[in-house]
Short mmCIF file of C-alpha atoms in Angstrom, two decimals:
data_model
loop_
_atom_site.label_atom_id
_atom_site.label_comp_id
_atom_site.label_asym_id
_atom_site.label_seq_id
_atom_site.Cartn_x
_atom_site.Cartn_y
_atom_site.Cartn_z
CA UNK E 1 11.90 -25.44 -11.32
CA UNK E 2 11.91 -25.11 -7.83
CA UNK E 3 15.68 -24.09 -5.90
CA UNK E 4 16.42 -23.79 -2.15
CA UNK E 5 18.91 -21.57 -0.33
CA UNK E 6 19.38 -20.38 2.80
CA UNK E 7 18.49 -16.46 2.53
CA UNK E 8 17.39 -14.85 -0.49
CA UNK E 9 18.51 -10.97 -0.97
CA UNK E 10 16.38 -9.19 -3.59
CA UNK E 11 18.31 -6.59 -4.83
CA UNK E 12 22.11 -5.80 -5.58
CA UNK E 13 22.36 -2.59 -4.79
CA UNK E 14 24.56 -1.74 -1.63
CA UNK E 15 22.31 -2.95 0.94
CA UNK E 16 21.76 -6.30 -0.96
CA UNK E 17 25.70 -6.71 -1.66
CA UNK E 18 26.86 -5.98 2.00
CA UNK E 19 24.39 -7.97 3.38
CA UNK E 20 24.83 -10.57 1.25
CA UNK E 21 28.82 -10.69 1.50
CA UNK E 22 28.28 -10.24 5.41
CA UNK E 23 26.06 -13.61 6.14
CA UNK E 24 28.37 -15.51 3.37
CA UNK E 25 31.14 -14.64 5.42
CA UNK E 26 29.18 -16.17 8.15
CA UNK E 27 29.18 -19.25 6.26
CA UNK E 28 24.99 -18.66 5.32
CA UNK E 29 24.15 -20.11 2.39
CA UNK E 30 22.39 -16.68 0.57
CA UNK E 31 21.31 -16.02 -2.86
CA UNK E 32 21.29 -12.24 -3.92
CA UNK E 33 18.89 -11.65 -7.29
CA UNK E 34 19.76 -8.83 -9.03
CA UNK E 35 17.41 -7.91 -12.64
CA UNK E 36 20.24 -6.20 -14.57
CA UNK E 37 22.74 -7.87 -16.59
CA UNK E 38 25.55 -5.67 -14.52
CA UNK E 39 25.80 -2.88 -12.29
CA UNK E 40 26.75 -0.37 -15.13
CA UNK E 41 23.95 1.87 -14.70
CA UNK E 42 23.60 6.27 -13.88
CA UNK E 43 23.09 6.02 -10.51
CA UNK E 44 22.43 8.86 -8.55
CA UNK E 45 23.79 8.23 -4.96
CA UNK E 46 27.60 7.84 -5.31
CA UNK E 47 28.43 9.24 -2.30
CA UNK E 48 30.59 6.82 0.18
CA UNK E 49 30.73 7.80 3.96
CA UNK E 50 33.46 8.12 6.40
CA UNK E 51 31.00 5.30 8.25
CA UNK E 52 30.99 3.11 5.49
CA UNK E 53 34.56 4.03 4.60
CA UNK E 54 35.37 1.99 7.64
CA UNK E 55 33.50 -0.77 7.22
CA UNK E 56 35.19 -1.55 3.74
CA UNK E 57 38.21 -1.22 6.08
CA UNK E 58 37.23 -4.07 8.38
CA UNK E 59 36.46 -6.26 5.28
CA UNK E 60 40.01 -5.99 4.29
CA UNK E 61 38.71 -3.96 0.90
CA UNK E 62 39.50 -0.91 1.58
CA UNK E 63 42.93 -0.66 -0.54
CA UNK E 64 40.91 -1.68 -3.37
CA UNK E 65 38.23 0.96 -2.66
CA UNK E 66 41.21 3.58 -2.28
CA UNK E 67 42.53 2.30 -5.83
CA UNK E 68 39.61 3.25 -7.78
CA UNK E 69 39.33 6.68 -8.99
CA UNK E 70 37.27 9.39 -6.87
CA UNK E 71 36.78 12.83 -5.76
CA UNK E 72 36.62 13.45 -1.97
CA UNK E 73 34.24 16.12 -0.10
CA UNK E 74 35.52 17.54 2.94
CA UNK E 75 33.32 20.39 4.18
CA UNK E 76 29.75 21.63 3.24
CA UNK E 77 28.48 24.84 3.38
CA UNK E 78 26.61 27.48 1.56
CA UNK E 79 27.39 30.92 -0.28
CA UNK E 80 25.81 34.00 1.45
CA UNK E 81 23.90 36.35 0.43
CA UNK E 82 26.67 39.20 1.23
CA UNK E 83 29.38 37.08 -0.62
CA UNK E 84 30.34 35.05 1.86
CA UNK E 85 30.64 31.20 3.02
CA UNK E 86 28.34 29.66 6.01
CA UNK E 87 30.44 26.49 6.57
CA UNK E 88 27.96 23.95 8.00
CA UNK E 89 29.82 20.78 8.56
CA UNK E 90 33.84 19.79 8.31
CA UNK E 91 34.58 16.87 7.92
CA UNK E 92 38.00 16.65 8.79
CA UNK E 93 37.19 17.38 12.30
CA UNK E 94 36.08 13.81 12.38
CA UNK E 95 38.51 11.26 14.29
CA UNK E 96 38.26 8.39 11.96
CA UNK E 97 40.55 7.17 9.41
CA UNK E 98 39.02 8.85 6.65
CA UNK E 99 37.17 12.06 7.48
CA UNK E 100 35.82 12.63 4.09
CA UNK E 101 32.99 11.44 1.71
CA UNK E 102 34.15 9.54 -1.26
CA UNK E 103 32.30 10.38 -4.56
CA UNK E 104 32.92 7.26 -6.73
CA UNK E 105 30.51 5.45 -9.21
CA UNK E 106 28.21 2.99 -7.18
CA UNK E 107 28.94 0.26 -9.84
CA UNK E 108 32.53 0.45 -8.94
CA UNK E 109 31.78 0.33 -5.46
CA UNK E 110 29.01 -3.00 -6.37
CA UNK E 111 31.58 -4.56 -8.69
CA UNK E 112 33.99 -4.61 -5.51
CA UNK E 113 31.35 -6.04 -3.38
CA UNK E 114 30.51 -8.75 -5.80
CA UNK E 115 33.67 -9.90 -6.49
CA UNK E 116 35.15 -9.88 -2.61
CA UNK E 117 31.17 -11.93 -2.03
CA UNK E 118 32.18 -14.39 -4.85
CA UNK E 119 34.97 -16.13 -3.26
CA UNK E 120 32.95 -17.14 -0.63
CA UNK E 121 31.86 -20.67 -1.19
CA UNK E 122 28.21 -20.10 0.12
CA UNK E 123 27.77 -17.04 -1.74
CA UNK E 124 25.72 -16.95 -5.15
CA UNK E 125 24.42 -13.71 -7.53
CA UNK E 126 21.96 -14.13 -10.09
CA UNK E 127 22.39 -11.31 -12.61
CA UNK E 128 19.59 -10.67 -15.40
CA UNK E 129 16.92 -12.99 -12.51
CA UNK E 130 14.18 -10.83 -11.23
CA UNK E 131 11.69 -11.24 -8.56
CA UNK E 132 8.08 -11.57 -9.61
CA UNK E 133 6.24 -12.89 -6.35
CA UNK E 134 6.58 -13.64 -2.78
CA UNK E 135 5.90 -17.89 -2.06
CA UNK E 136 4.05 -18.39 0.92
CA UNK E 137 3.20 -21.51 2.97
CA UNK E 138 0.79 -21.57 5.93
CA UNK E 139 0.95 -17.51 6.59
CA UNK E 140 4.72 -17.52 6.48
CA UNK E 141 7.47 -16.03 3.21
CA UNK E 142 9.31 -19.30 2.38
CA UNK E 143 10.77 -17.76 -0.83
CA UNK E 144 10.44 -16.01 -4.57
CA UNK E 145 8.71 -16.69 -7.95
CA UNK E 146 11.34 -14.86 -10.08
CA UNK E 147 11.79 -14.85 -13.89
CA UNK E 148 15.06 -14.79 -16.05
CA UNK E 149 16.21 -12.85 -19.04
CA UNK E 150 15.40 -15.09 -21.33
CA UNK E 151 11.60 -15.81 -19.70
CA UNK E 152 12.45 -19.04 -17.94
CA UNK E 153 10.54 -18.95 -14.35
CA UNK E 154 10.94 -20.50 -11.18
CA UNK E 155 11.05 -21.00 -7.68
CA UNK E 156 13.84 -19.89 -5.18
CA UNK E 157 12.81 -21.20 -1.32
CA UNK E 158 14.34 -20.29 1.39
CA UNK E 159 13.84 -19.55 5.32
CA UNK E 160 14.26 -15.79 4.95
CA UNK E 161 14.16 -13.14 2.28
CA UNK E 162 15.46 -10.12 2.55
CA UNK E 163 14.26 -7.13 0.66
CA UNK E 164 16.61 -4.92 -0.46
CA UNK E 165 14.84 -3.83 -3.69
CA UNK E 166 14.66 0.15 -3.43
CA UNK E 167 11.89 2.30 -2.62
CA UNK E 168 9.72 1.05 -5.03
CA UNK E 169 10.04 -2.52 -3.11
CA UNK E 170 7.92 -5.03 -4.83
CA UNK E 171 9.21 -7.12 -2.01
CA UNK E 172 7.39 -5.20 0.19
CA UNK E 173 4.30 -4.58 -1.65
CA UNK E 174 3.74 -8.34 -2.17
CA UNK E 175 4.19 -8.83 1.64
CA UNK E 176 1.36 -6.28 2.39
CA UNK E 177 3.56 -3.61 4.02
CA UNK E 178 2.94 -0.29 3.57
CA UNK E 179 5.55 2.70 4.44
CA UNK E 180 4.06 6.10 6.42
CA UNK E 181 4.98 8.74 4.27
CA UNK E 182 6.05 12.53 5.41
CA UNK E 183 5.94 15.82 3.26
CA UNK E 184 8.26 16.59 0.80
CA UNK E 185 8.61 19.48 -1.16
CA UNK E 186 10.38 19.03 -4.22
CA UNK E 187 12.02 16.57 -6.76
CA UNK E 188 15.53 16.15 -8.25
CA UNK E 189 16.31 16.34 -12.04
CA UNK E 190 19.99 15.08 -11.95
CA UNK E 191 22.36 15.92 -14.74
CA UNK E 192 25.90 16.08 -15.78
CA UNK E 193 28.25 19.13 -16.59
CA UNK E 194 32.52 18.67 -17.76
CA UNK E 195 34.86 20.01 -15.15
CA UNK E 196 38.03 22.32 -16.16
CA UNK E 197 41.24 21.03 -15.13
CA UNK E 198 41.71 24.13 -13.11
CA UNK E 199 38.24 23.87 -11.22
CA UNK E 200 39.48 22.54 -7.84
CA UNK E 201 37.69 21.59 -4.59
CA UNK E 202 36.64 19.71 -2.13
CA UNK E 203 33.49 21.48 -0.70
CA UNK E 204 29.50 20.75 -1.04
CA UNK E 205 28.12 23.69 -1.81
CA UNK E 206 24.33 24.31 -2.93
CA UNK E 207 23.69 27.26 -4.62
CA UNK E 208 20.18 28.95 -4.18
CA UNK E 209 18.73 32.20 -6.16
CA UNK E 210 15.48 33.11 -7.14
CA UNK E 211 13.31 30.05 -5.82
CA UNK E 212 15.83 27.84 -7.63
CA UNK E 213 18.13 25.46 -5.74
CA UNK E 214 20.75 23.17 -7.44
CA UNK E 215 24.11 21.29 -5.74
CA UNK E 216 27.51 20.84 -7.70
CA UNK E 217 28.70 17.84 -6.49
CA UNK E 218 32.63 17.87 -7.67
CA UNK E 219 33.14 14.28 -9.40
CA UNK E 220 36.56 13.19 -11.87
CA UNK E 221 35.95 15.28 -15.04
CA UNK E 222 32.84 16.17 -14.40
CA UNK E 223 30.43 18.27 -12.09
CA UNK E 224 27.33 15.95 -10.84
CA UNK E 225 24.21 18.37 -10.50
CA UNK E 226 21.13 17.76 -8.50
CA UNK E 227 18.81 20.48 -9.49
CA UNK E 228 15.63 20.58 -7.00
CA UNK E 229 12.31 21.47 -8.35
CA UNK E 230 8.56 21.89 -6.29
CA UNK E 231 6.75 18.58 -6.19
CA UNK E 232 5.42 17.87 -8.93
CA UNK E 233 6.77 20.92 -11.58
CA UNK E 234 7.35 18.78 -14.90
CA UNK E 235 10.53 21.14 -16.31
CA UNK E 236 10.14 18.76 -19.31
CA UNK E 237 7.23 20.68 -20.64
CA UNK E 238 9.35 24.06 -20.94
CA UNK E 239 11.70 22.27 -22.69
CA UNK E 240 15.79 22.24 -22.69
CA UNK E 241 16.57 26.18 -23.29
CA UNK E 242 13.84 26.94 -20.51
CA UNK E 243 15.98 24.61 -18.17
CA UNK E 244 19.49 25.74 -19.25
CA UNK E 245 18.34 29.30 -18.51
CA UNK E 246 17.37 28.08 -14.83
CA UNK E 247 21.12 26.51 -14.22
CA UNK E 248 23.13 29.51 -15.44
CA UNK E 249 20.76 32.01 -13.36
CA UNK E 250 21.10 29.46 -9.82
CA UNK E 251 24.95 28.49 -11.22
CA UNK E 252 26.36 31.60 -13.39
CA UNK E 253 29.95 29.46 -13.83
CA UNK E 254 28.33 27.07 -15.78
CA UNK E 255 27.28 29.06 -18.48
CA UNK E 256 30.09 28.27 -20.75
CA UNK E 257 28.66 24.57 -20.96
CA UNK E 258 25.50 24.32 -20.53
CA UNK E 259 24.54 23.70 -23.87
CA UNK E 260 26.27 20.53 -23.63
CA UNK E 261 22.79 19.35 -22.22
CA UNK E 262 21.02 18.82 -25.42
CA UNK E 263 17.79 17.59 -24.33
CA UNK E 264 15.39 16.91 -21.69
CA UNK E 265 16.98 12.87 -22.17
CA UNK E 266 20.49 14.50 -20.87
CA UNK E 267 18.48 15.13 -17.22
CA UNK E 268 17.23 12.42 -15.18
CA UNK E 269 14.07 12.49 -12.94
CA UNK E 270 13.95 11.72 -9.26
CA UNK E 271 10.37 11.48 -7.34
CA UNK E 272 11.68 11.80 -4.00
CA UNK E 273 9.99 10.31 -1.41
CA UNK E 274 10.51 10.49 2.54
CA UNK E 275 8.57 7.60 3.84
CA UNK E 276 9.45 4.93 6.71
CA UNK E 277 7.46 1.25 7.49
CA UNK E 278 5.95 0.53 11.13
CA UNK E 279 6.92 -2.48 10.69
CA UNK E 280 9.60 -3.40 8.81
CA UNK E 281 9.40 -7.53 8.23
CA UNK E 282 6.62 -9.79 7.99
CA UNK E 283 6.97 -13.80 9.09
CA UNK E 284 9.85 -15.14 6.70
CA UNK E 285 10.66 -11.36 5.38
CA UNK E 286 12.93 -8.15 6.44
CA UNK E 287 12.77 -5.22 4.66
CA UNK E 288 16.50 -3.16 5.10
CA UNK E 289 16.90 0.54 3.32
CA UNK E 290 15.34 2.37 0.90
CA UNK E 291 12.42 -0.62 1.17
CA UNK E 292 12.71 -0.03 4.70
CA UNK E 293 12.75 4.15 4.84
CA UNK E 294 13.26 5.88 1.89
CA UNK E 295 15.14 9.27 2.22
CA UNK E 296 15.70 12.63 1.14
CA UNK E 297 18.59 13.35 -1.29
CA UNK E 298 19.61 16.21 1.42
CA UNK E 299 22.87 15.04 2.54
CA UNK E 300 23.47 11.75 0.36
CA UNK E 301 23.10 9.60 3.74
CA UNK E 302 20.58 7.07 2.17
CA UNK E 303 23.30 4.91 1.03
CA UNK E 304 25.09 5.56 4.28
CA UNK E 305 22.00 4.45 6.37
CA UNK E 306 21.31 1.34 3.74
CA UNK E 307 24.63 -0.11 4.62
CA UNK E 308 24.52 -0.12 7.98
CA UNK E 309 20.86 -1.52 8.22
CA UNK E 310 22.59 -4.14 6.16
CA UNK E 311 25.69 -4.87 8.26
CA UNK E 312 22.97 -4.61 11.48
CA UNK E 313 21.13 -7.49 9.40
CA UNK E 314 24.06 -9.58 8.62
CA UNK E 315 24.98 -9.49 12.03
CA UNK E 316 21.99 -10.29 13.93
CA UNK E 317 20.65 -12.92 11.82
CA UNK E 318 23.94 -15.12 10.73
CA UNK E 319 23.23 -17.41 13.94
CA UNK E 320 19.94 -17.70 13.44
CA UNK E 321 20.30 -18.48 10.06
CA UNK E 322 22.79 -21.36 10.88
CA UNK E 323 20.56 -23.15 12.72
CA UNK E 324 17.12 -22.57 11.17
CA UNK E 325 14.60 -19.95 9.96
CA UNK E 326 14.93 -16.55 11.98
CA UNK E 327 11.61 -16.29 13.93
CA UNK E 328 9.83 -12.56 14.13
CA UNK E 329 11.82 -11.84 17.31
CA UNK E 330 14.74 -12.03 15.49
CA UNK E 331 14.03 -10.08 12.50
CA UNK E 332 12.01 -7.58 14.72
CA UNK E 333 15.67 -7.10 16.16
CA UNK E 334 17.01 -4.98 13.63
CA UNK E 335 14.31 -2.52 13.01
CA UNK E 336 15.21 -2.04 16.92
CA UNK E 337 18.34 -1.14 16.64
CA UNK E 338 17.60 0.91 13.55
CA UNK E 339 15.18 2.43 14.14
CA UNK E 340 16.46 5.66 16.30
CA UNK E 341 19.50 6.73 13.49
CA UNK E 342 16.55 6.19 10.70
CA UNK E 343 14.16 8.36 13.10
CA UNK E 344 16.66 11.06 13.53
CA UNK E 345 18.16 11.41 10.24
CA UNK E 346 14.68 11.92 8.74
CA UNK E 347 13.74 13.96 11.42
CA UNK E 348 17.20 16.56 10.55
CA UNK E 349 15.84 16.19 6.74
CA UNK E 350 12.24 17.13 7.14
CA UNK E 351 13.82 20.09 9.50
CA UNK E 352 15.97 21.34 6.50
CA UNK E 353 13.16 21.12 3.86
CA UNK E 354 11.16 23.37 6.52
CA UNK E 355 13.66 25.19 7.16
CA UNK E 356 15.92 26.00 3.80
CA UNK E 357 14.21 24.30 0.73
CA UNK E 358 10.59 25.24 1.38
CA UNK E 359 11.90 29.33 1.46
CA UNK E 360 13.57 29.07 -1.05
CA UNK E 361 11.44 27.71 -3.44
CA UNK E 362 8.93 29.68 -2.36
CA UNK E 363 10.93 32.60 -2.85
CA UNK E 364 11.08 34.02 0.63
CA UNK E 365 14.74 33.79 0.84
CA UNK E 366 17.93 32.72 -0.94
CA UNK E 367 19.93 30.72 1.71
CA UNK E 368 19.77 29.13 5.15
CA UNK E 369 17.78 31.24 8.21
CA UNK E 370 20.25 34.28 9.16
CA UNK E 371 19.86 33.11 12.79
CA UNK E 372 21.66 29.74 11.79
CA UNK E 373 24.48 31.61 9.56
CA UNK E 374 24.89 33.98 12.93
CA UNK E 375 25.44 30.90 14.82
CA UNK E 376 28.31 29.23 13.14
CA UNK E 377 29.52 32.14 12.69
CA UNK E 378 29.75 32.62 16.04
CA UNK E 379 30.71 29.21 17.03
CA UNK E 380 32.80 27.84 14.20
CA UNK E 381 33.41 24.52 15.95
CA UNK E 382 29.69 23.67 15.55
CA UNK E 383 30.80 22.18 11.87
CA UNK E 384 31.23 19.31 13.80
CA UNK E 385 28.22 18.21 14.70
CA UNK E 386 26.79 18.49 10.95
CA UNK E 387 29.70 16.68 9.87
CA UNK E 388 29.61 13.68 12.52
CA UNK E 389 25.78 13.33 11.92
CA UNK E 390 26.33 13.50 7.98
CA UNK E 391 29.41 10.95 8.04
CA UNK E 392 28.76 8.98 10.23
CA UNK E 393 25.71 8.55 11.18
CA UNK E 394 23.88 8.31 14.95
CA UNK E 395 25.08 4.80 14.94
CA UNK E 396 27.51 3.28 12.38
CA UNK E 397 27.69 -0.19 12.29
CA UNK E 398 30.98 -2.26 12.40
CA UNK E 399 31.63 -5.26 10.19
CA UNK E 400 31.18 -8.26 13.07
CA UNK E 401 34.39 -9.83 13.79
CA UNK E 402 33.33 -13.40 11.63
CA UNK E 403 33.21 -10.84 8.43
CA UNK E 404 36.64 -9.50 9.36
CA UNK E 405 39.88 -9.61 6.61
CA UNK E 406 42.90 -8.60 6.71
CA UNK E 407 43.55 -6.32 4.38
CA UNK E 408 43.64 -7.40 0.31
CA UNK E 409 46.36 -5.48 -1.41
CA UNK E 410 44.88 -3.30 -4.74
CA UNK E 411 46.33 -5.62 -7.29
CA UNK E 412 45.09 -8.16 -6.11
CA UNK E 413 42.08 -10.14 -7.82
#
């Protein structure tokens, strides 16, 4: 069975789903796969930016955003080692309309994507269809092999496919491109913790103590933990009362509930990986995000830079797209004007893991280089520039003005 559409996104993650609802709004005909049945999964990046904040804004979704449940983060900082508080970036020193990062689960955020993306008449998602192969023709992508739930295979053409698939891109594999990838010193074994109803806040703080490093994020019942280990150190061989014992001595609060982690299944394993392409599309292909450059965990901007390579995709490529297959010139157009913001946030995350999570895990220090807490404490107002790097990016894209709503009320389907 062979299909044909205009664009093809593999993957409905963020990236996919904005890009996708972006170039339908365009009036593109686009396809978005997706391999899951729904979007009801344990993701691990649930963090929305002030950047991307604005952008559901501008697609006249952001009352229905602002209607689902979530925690906000307003400031980050970290705990001294004489009792105090290093504030590192504040966000509400940001002039935008909402100076904070939204902690939400993605599949809220995906479900709202999806359905805005589905009352466009050009836009179609394939749930439970996953890609299996590239199709080529004379040197050049023209499409996807992909296979259904219930085994039935076939053929999507089209004149571009976008890869949107993750770090583990088999988008990008089949196409031959291979990312650089940089040093990184540790993994993430994510896990969940019940709030008290009198725990309060609004502040990223990651706690560090005797080479172990682990960061609270403050969700709706619950605490969200990220708990870094060196590359490569499988805590599953310890076992569970090894790795409670390492959360109450690197987060003493949380030792009236730790047990609520019953077993090694209760954590979830992250290889993290800080890699970036050359070259980010081949003839017929364009790899955006996490196929594109994967990123650190530090900061929770990989979904914020996803996005915007997706709205810088959308953008570029609608006319294109309306009149024919984009040629390399055009594709080649939005690694340019990505590529500096993915350059420099990786840059500011390689600097960190040098700088804070290397020490620590080493055990050469507890906490960020006294010469940096001196500064801000010094200069207070140098939260900002943390903060405005962290949510917003070094250059947030805007919805284009063809993708523009007014705004859709929050009871409104």
């Amino acid at each position: 069975m062979t299909e044909h559409t205009r664009c093809v996104v593999v993957g409905g993650g963020p990236a996919g789903m904005v890009a996708g609802l972006i170039l339908a709004r365009a009036g593109v005909e686009v396809t978005v796969l997706e391999k899951h049945a729904d979007f009801l999964r344990d993701f691990r990046g649930d963090t929305v930016h002030p950047s991307t904040l604005t952008l559901l804004d501008e697609l006249g979704l952001g009352e229905k955003f602002h209607a689902i449940p979530h925690s906000k983060l307003k400031e980050a900082g970290f705990p001294t080692q004489d009792g105090g508080l290093m504030k590192l970036a504040d966000l509400s020193l940001l002039n935008v309309p909402h100076p904070y990062i939204a902690m939400i689960p993605q599949w809220d955020l995906l479900n709202l994507l999806a359905e805005s993306a589905q009352k466009e008449p050009t836009f179609t998602l394939r749930l439970e269809t996953e890609m299996t192969g590239l199709l080529r023709s004379r040197g050049r992508v023209t499409g996807v092999r992909y296979r259904t739930a219930d085994g039935t295979e076939g053929e999507l053409e089209s004149d571009l496919v976008i890869a949107a698939d993750g770090r583990w891109s088999l988008a990008r594999r089949s196409a031959g491109l291979e990312p650089r990838e940089f040093d990184c010193p540790f993994d993430v074994w994510w896990f969940r913790l019940s709030r008290h109803d009198d725990e309060v806040g609004s502040m990223l703080m990651p706690r560090m103590n005797h080479r172990r490093f682990a960061v609270p994020l403050p969700r709706n019942g619950y605490y969200q933990i990220a708990y870094l280990a060196p590359k490569g150190e499988d805590l599953r061989a310890a076992g569970i009362e090894a790795f409670r014992r390492n959360v109450v001595e690197v987060c003493p609060e949380f030792a009236d509930r730790v047990d609520e982690l019953e077993t090694m299944d209760d954590i979830k394993f992250l290889d993290v990986r800080l890699n970036r392409l050359h070259r980010w599309h081949a003839d017929g292909l364009l790899c955006i995000g996490d196929a594109a450059h994967a990123m650190s965990p530090v900061g929770g901007v990989g979904i914020n830079l996803a996005v915007q390579d997706a709205v810088a995709a959308a953008t570029l490529l609608a006319d294109p797209l309306l009149r024919g297959p984009a040629s390399g010139d055009d594709l080649a157009k939005v690694r340019t004007r990505r590529l500096l913001p993915t350059i420099a946030v990786q840059t500011l995350q390689r600097l960190l893991h040098r700088a804070v999570m290397r020490p620590v895990m080493s055990g050469r220090r507890d906490g960020p280089p006294p010469q940096l807490i001196a500064l801000f404490a010094r200069f207070p107002k140098l939260a900002y520039i943390p903060a405005r790097l962290l949510g917003l990016g070094f250059r947030p894209e805007h919805a284009p003005a063809f993708a523009r709503r007014a705004m859709e009320p929050a009871g409104k389907k």
